[in-house]
XYZ file of C-alpha atoms in Angstrom:
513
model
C 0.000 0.000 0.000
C 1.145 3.754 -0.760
C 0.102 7.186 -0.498
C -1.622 8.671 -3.655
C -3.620 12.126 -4.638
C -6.978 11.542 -5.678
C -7.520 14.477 -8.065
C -10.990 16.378 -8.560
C -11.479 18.926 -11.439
C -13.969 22.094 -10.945
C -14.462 25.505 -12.301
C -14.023 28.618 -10.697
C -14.851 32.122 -12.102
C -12.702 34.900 -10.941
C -12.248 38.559 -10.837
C -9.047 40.276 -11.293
C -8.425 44.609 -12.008
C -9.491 45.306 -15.398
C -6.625 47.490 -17.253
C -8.370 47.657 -20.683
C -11.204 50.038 -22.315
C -13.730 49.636 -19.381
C -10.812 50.053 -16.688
C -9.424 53.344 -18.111
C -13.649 54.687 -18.396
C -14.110 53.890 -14.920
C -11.078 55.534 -13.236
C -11.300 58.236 -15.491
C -15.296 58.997 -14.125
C -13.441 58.615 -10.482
C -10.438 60.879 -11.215
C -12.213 63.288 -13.327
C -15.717 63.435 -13.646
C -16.658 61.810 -10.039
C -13.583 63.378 -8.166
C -13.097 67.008 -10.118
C -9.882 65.650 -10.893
C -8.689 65.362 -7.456
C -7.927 61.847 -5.868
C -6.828 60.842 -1.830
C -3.774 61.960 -0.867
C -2.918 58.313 0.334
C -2.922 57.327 -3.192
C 0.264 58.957 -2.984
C 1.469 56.624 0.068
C 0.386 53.471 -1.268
C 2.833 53.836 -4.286
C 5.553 54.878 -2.161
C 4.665 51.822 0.103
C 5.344 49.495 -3.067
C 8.958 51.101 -3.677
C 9.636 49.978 0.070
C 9.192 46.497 -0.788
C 12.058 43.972 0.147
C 14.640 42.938 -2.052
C 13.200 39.838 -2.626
C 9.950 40.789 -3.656
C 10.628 43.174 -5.766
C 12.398 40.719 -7.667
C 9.532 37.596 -7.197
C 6.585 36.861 -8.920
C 4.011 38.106 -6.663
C 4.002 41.932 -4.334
C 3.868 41.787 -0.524
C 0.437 41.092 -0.190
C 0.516 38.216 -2.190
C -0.914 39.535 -5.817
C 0.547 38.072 -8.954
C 2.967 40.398 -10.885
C 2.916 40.292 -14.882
C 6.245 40.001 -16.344
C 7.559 42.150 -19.343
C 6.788 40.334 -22.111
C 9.996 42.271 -24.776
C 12.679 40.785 -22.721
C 11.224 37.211 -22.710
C 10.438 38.124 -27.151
C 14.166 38.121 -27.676
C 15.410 35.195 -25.292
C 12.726 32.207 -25.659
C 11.269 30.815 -28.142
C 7.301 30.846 -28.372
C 5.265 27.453 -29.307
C 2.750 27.298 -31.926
C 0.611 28.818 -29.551
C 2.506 32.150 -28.873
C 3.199 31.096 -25.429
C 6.681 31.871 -24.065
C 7.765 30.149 -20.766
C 9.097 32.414 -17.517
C 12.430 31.008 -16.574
C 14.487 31.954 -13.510
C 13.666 35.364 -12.368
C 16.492 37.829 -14.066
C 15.823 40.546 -11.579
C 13.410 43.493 -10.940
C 13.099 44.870 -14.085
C 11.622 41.551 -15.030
C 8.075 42.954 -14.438
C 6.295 45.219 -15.448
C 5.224 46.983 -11.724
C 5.515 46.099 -8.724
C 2.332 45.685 -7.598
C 0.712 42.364 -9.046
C -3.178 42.271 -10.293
C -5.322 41.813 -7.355
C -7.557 39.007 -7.674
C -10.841 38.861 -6.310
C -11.873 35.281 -4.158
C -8.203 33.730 -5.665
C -7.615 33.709 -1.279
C -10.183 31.601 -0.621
C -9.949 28.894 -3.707
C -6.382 28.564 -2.980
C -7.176 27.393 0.338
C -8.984 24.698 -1.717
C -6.354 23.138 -3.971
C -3.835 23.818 -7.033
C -5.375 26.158 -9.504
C -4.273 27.167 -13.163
C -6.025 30.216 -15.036
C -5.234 32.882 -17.538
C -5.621 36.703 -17.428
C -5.482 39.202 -19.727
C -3.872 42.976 -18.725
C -2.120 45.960 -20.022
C 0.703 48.062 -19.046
C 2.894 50.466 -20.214
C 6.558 50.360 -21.937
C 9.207 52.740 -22.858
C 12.033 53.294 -25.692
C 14.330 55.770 -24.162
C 16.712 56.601 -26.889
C 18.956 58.738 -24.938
C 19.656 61.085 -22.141
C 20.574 64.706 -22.353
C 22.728 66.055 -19.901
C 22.506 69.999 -19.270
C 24.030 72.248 -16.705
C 21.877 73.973 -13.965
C 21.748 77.374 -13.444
C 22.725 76.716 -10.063
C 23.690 74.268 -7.750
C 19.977 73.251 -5.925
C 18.149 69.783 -6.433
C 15.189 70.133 -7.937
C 12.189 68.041 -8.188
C 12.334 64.988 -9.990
C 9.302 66.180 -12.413
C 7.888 63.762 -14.953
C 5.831 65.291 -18.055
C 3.996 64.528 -21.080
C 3.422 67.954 -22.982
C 1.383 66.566 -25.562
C -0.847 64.697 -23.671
C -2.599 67.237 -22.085
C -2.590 70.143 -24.998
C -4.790 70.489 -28.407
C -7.562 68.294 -26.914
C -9.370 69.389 -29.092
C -7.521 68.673 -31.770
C -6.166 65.189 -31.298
C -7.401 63.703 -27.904
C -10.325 63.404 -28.422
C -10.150 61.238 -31.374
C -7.085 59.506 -29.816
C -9.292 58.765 -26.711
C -11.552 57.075 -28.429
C -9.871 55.024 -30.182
C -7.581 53.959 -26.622
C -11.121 53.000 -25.589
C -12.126 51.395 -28.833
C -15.548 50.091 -29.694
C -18.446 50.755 -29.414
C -17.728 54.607 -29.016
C -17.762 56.375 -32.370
C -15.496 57.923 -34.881
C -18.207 60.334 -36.067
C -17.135 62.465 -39.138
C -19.391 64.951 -38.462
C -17.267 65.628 -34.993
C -14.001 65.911 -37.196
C -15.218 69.551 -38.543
C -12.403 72.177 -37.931
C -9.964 68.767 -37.028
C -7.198 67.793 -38.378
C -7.810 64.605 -41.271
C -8.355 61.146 -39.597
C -4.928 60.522 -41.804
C -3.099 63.463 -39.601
C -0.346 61.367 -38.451
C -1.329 63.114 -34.913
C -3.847 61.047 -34.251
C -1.837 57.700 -34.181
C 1.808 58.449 -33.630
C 3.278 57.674 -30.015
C 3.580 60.290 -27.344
C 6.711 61.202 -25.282
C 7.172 61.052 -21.931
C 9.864 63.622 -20.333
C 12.123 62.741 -17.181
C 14.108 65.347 -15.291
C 16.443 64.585 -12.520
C 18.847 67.164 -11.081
C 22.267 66.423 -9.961
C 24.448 68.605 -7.327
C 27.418 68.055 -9.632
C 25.892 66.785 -12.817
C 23.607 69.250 -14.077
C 20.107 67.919 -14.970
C 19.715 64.634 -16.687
C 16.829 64.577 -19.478
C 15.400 61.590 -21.029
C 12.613 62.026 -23.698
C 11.024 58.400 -23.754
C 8.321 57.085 -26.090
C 5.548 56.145 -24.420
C 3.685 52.188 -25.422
C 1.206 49.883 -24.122
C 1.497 46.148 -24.662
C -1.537 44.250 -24.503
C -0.921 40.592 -22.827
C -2.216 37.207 -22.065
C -0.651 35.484 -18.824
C -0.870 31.533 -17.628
C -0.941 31.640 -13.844
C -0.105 28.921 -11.611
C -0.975 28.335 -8.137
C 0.494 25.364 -6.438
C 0.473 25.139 -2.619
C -1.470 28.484 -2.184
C 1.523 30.681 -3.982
C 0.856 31.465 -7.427
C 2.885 33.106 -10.702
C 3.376 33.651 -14.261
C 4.296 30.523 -15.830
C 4.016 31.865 -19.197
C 3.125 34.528 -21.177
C 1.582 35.689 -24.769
C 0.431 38.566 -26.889
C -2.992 39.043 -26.489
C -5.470 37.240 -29.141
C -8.525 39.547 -28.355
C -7.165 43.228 -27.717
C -5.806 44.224 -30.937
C -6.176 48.260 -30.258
C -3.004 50.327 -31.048
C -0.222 50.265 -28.739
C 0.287 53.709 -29.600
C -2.467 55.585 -27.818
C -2.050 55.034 -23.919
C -3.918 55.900 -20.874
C -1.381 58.663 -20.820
C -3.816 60.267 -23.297
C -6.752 60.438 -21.838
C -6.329 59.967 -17.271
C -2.725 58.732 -16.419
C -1.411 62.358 -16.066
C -2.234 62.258 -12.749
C 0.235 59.842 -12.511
C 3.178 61.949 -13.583
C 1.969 64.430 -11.185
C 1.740 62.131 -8.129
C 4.906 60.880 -9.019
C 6.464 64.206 -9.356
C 4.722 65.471 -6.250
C 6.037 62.392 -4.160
C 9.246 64.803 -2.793
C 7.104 67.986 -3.072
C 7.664 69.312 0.498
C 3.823 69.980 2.484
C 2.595 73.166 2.931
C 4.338 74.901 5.488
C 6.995 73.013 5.972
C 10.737 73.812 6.069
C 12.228 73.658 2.762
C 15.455 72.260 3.975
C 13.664 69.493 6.027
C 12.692 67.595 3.040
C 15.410 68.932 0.195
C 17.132 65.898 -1.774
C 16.527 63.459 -4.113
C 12.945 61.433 -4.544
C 12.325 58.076 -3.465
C 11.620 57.216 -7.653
C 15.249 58.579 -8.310
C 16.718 56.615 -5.691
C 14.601 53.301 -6.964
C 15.773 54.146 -10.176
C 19.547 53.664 -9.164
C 19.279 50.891 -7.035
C 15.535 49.037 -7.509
C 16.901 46.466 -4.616
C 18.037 48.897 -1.948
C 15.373 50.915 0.361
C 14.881 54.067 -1.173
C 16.510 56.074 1.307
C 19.046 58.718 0.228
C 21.551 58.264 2.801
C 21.076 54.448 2.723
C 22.533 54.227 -0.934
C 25.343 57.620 -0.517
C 28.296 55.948 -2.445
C 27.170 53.247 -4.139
C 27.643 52.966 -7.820
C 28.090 55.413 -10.559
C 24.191 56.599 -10.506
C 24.546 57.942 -6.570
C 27.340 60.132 -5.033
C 28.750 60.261 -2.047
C 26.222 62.880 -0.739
C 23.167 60.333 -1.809
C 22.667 62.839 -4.478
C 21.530 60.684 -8.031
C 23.180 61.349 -11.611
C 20.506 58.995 -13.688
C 22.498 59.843 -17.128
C 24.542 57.427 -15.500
C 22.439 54.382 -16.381
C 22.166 52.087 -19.274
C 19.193 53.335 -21.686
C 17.527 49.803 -22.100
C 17.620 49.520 -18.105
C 16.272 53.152 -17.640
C 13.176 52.535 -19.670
C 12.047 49.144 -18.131
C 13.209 51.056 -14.378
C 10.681 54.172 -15.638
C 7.983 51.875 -17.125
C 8.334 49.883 -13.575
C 7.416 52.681 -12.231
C 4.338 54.300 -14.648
C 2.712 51.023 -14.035
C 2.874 51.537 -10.380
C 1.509 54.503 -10.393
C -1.087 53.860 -12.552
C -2.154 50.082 -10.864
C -2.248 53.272 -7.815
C -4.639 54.887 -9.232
C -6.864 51.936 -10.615
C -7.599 50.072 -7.434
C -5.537 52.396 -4.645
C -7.745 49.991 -1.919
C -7.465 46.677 -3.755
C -4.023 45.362 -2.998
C -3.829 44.569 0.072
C -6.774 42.427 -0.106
C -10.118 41.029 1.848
C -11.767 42.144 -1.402
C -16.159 41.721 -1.181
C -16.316 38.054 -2.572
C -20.359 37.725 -1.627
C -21.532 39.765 -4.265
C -19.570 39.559 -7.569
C -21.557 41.535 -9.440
C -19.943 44.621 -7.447
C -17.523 44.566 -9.583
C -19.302 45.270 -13.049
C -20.865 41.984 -15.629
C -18.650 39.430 -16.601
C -16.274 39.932 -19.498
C -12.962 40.106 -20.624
C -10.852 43.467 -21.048
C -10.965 43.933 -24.882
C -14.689 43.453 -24.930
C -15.321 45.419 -21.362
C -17.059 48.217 -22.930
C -19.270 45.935 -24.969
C -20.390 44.137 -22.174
C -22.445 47.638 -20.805
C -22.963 48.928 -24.473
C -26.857 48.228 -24.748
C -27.371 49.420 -20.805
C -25.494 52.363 -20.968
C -26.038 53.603 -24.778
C -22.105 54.424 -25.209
C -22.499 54.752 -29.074
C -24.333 57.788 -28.192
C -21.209 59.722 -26.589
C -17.428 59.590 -26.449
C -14.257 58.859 -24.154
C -14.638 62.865 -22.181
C -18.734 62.724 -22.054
C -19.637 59.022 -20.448
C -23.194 59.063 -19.485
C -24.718 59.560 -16.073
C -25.999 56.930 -15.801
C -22.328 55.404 -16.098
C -22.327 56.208 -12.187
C -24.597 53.579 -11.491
C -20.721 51.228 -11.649
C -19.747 52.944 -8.605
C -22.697 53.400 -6.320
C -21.363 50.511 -4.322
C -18.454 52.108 -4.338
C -16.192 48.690 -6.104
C -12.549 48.560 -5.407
C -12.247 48.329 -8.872
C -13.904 47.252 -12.014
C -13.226 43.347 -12.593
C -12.412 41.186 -15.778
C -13.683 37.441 -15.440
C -11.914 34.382 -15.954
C -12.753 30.498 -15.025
C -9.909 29.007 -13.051
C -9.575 25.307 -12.961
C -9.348 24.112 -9.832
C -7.478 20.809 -9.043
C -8.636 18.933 -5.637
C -6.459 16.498 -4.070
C -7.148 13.894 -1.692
C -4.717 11.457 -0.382
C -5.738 7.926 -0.537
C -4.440 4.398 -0.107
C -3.803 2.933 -3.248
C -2.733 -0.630 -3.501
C 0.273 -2.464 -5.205
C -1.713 -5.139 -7.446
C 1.154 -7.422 -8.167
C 1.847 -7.565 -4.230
C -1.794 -7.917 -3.571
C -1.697 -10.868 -5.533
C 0.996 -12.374 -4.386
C -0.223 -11.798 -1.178
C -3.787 -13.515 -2.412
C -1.765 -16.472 -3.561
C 0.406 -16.700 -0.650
C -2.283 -16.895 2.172
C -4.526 -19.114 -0.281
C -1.341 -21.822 0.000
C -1.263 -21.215 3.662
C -4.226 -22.031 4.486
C -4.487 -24.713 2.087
C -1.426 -26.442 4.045
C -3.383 -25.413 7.586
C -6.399 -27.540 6.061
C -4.488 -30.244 5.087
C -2.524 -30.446 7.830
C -5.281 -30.632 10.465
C -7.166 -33.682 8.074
C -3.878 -35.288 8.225
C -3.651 -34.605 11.805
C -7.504 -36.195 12.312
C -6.807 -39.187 10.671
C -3.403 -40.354 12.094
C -4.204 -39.579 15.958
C -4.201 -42.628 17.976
C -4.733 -43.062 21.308
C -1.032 -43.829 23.632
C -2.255 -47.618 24.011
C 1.662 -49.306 24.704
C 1.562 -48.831 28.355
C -1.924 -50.279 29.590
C -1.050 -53.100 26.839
C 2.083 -54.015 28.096
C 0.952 -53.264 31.968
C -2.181 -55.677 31.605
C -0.232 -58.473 29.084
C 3.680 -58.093 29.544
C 4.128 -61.461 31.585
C 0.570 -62.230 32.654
C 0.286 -66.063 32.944
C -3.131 -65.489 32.371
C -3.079 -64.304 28.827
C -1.091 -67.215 27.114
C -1.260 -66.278 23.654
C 0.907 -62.556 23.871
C 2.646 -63.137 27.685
C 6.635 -63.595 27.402
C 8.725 -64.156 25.429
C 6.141 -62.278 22.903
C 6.370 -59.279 20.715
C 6.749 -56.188 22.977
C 4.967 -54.344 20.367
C 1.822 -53.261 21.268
C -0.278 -53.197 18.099
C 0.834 -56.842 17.471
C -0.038 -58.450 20.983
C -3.169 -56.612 20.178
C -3.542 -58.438 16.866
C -2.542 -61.862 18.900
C -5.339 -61.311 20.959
C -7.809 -60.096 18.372
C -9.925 -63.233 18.423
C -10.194 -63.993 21.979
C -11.908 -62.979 24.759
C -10.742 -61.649 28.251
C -12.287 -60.498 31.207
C -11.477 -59.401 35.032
C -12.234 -62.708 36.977
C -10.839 -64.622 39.726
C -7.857 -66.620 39.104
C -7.372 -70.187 40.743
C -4.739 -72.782 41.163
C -5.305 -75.961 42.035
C -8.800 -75.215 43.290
C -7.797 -72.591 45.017
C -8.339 -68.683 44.938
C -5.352 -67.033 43.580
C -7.062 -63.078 43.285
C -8.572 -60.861 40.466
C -6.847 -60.753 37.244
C -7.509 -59.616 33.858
C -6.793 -62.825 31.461
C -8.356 -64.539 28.717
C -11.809 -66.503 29.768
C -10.488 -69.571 29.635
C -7.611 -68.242 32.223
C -10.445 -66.676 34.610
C -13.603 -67.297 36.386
C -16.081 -64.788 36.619
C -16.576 -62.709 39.984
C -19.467 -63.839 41.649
């Protein structure tokens, strides 16, 4: 007998943060039309919390609170080979910049089926890339630190001219590209409407000057195999996705993600009121920038490398361009994940009600999953209906894409060897086949011990002529010598007179009267 798993197969449906079309509608109604374009503070803290991460995490496949990160899928492109499927395997982990933020996708009710067995599921995100092609160095006027400011200039300007259209098509269908809303617009062949935008960095250095990096801004639209095995789950492989084919061109940049920048850039903005000198230095981004492993704090990482000085003071022209984009990106996506679901990551997300979090779907067909309820043909990407509010009157942590897990039970049973078992069959069928014939054999040889009373009542006895002495001593053949005659106890006599009892043959004996 051994130990074996006896497996059950079920389906469970899921929720995970929805990046695509529906996701970027319904944090732009929070940010902007729900919020005035104001958000929580804390939003703030909960991305600085994720650059405090441990080494370790930052550089495994899941945050601190347990949510699956999404690797970056360009690395893997030029490394492993993809099957006929698309699918490229994750190997060993090749460091931070491996993923794409470092906050995973939080994952409604994943908690509670873990707890149930092995699970294997796919989910489909978003997130944002960057080509950096270089780094301008210029001198400072003077010799202060300044803010390390992140900017898009043509995100925010001629929304009239471009955004709108852009927007739209970010978001995809069903919201229209009406001609009729293209009077006094540029041609839908304008090469503004579809070329990518730039992202600017700008770090100051005490000695350096100030480093500028003008980086073109992407989105990369993925599919990811996750698998859970004892209750920790990752990316085991990864895929362009097969249903979102919008342009990677046109990012959430365009039409919310601003906010990011500034929330980034406002991360070592001193409060109001305080002393300027109590919080001058370098930002917790520049410092994660230099060294993703260390803690981002400046006098924690004074000295170490080319990309920090001796004061703690950062020089990012200092870095490799390929590593500064996927460090940057690392840190968009952050920000953004931030502003998505700010209360979602640390979990005990609603599980009783899934429809909190919006109809089932799946992120390229989000939108289409609330077209006929919410009439979004009707308007466009800056004028969602009203009744669009009706998604966050019970006020959802975020809204969710669906996917069915498959869940794999396993119950340890006895299983038996079958070649032992029937040699073991065999075996105890012989043995108690020798058991029964041994106790037959037993039954039919017993006798009882009949030498001594034999001997003791014949041995010698003048009374019994035809076996005494000098006969057989053998008891089995004076019993055959006496076969045919017949004894008795009687009373023995010689010459006429009484002699005693004795046991001899009847002609030896008189009876006892």
């Amino acid at each position: 007998m051994h130990h074996v798993n006896s497996t059950t197969i079920e389906t469970q449906q899921l929720r995970y943060l929805d990046t695509g079309p529906l996701g970027n509608a319904f944090t732009y109604w929070l940010t902007d039309m729900g919020a005035d374009g104001a958000g929580p503070q804390s939003m703030r803290d909960v991305y600085i919390g994720s650059l405090m991460q441990s080494r370790d995490t930052k550089a495994g496949p899941r945050d601190q609170w347990g949510n699956v990160k999404i690797p970056r899928i360009d690395p893997l492109a030029s490394s492993t080979k993809a099957d006929s499927d698309g699918w490229m395997s994750i190997g060993d982990n090749e460091g931070v910049e491996s993923y794409s933020s470092l906050l995973g996708l939080p994952i409604v009710g994943l908690q509670d089926v873990q707890a149930k067995g092995d699970l294997q599921f796919t989910l489909e995100t978003t997130y944002i890339d960057l080509s950096c092609p270089s780094i301008n160095t210029v001198q400072a006027k003077n010799k202060s630190v300044d803010t390390f400011t992140l900017t898009c200039p043509e995100c925010d300007v001629n929304e009239e001219k471009f955004r709108w259209l852009r927007c739209n098509k970010l978001l995809g269908s069903p919201f229209p590209i009406d001609p009729q809303l293209l009077i006094n617009r540029p041609p839908l062949d304008d090469p503004g409407y579809s070329e990518p935008h730039q992202i600017i960095f700008r770090s100051s250095s005490v000695n350096e000057g100030v480093s500028i990096a003008s980086c073109t801004v992407f989105q990369r639209m993925v599919e990811a195999a996750v698998v859970c095995v004892d209750r920790a789950c990752s990316v085991a492989k990864i895929r362009q996705s097969h249903t979102d084919h919008r342009t990677p061109n046109i990012t959430s940049f365009d039409y919310w993600a601003t906010r990011v920048l500034d929330m980034i850039t406002n991360t070592n903005t001193p409060p109001e009121g305080t002393y300027q000198s109590a919080t001058m230095g370098v930002s917790s981004s520049e410092l994660f920038m230099c060294d993703p492993t260390s803690a981002p704090v400046q006098g924690l990482q004074a000295g170490k490398g080319d990309c920090v000085d001796d004061w703690g003071f950062t020089n990012l022209s200092s870095l490799d361009l390929s590593v500064y984009a996927a460090r940057a990106s690392l840190l968009l996506n952050t920000g953004i994940h931030t502003l998505m679901a700010p209360t979602a990551f640390i979990g005990n997300l609603p599980t009783n009600n899934m429809t909190l979090y919006g109809p089932p779907h799946i992120p390229a067909e989000g939108l289409h999953a609330i077209a006929n309820k919410y009439s979004l043909a009707k308007d466009d990407a800056f004028n969602l209906p009203m009744s669009f509010e009706s998604l966050t009157e019970s006020n959802p942590p975020f809204l969710g894409a669906a996917t069915n897990a498959t869940l794999f039970r396993y119950t340890e049973v006895y299983q038996p060897d079958y070649v032992w078992v029937a040699l073991l069959a065999i075996s105890a069928a012989l043995l108690a086949c020798l058991g029964i014939a041994g106790a037959c054999l037993r039954f039919f040889t017993i006798v009882p011990n009949i030498f001594d009373p034999v001997m003791g009542l014949t041995f010698t006895n003048p009374y019994m002529p035809t076996c005494s002495a000098p006969g057989p001593l053998d008891a089995a053949e004076r019993l055959r010598a006496v076969s045919n005659q017949n004894v008795r106890i009687g009373r023995a006599e010689d010459g006429g007179m009484a002699m005693g009892i004795a046991f001899g043959e009847v002609s030896q004996v008189t009876p006892l009267r």
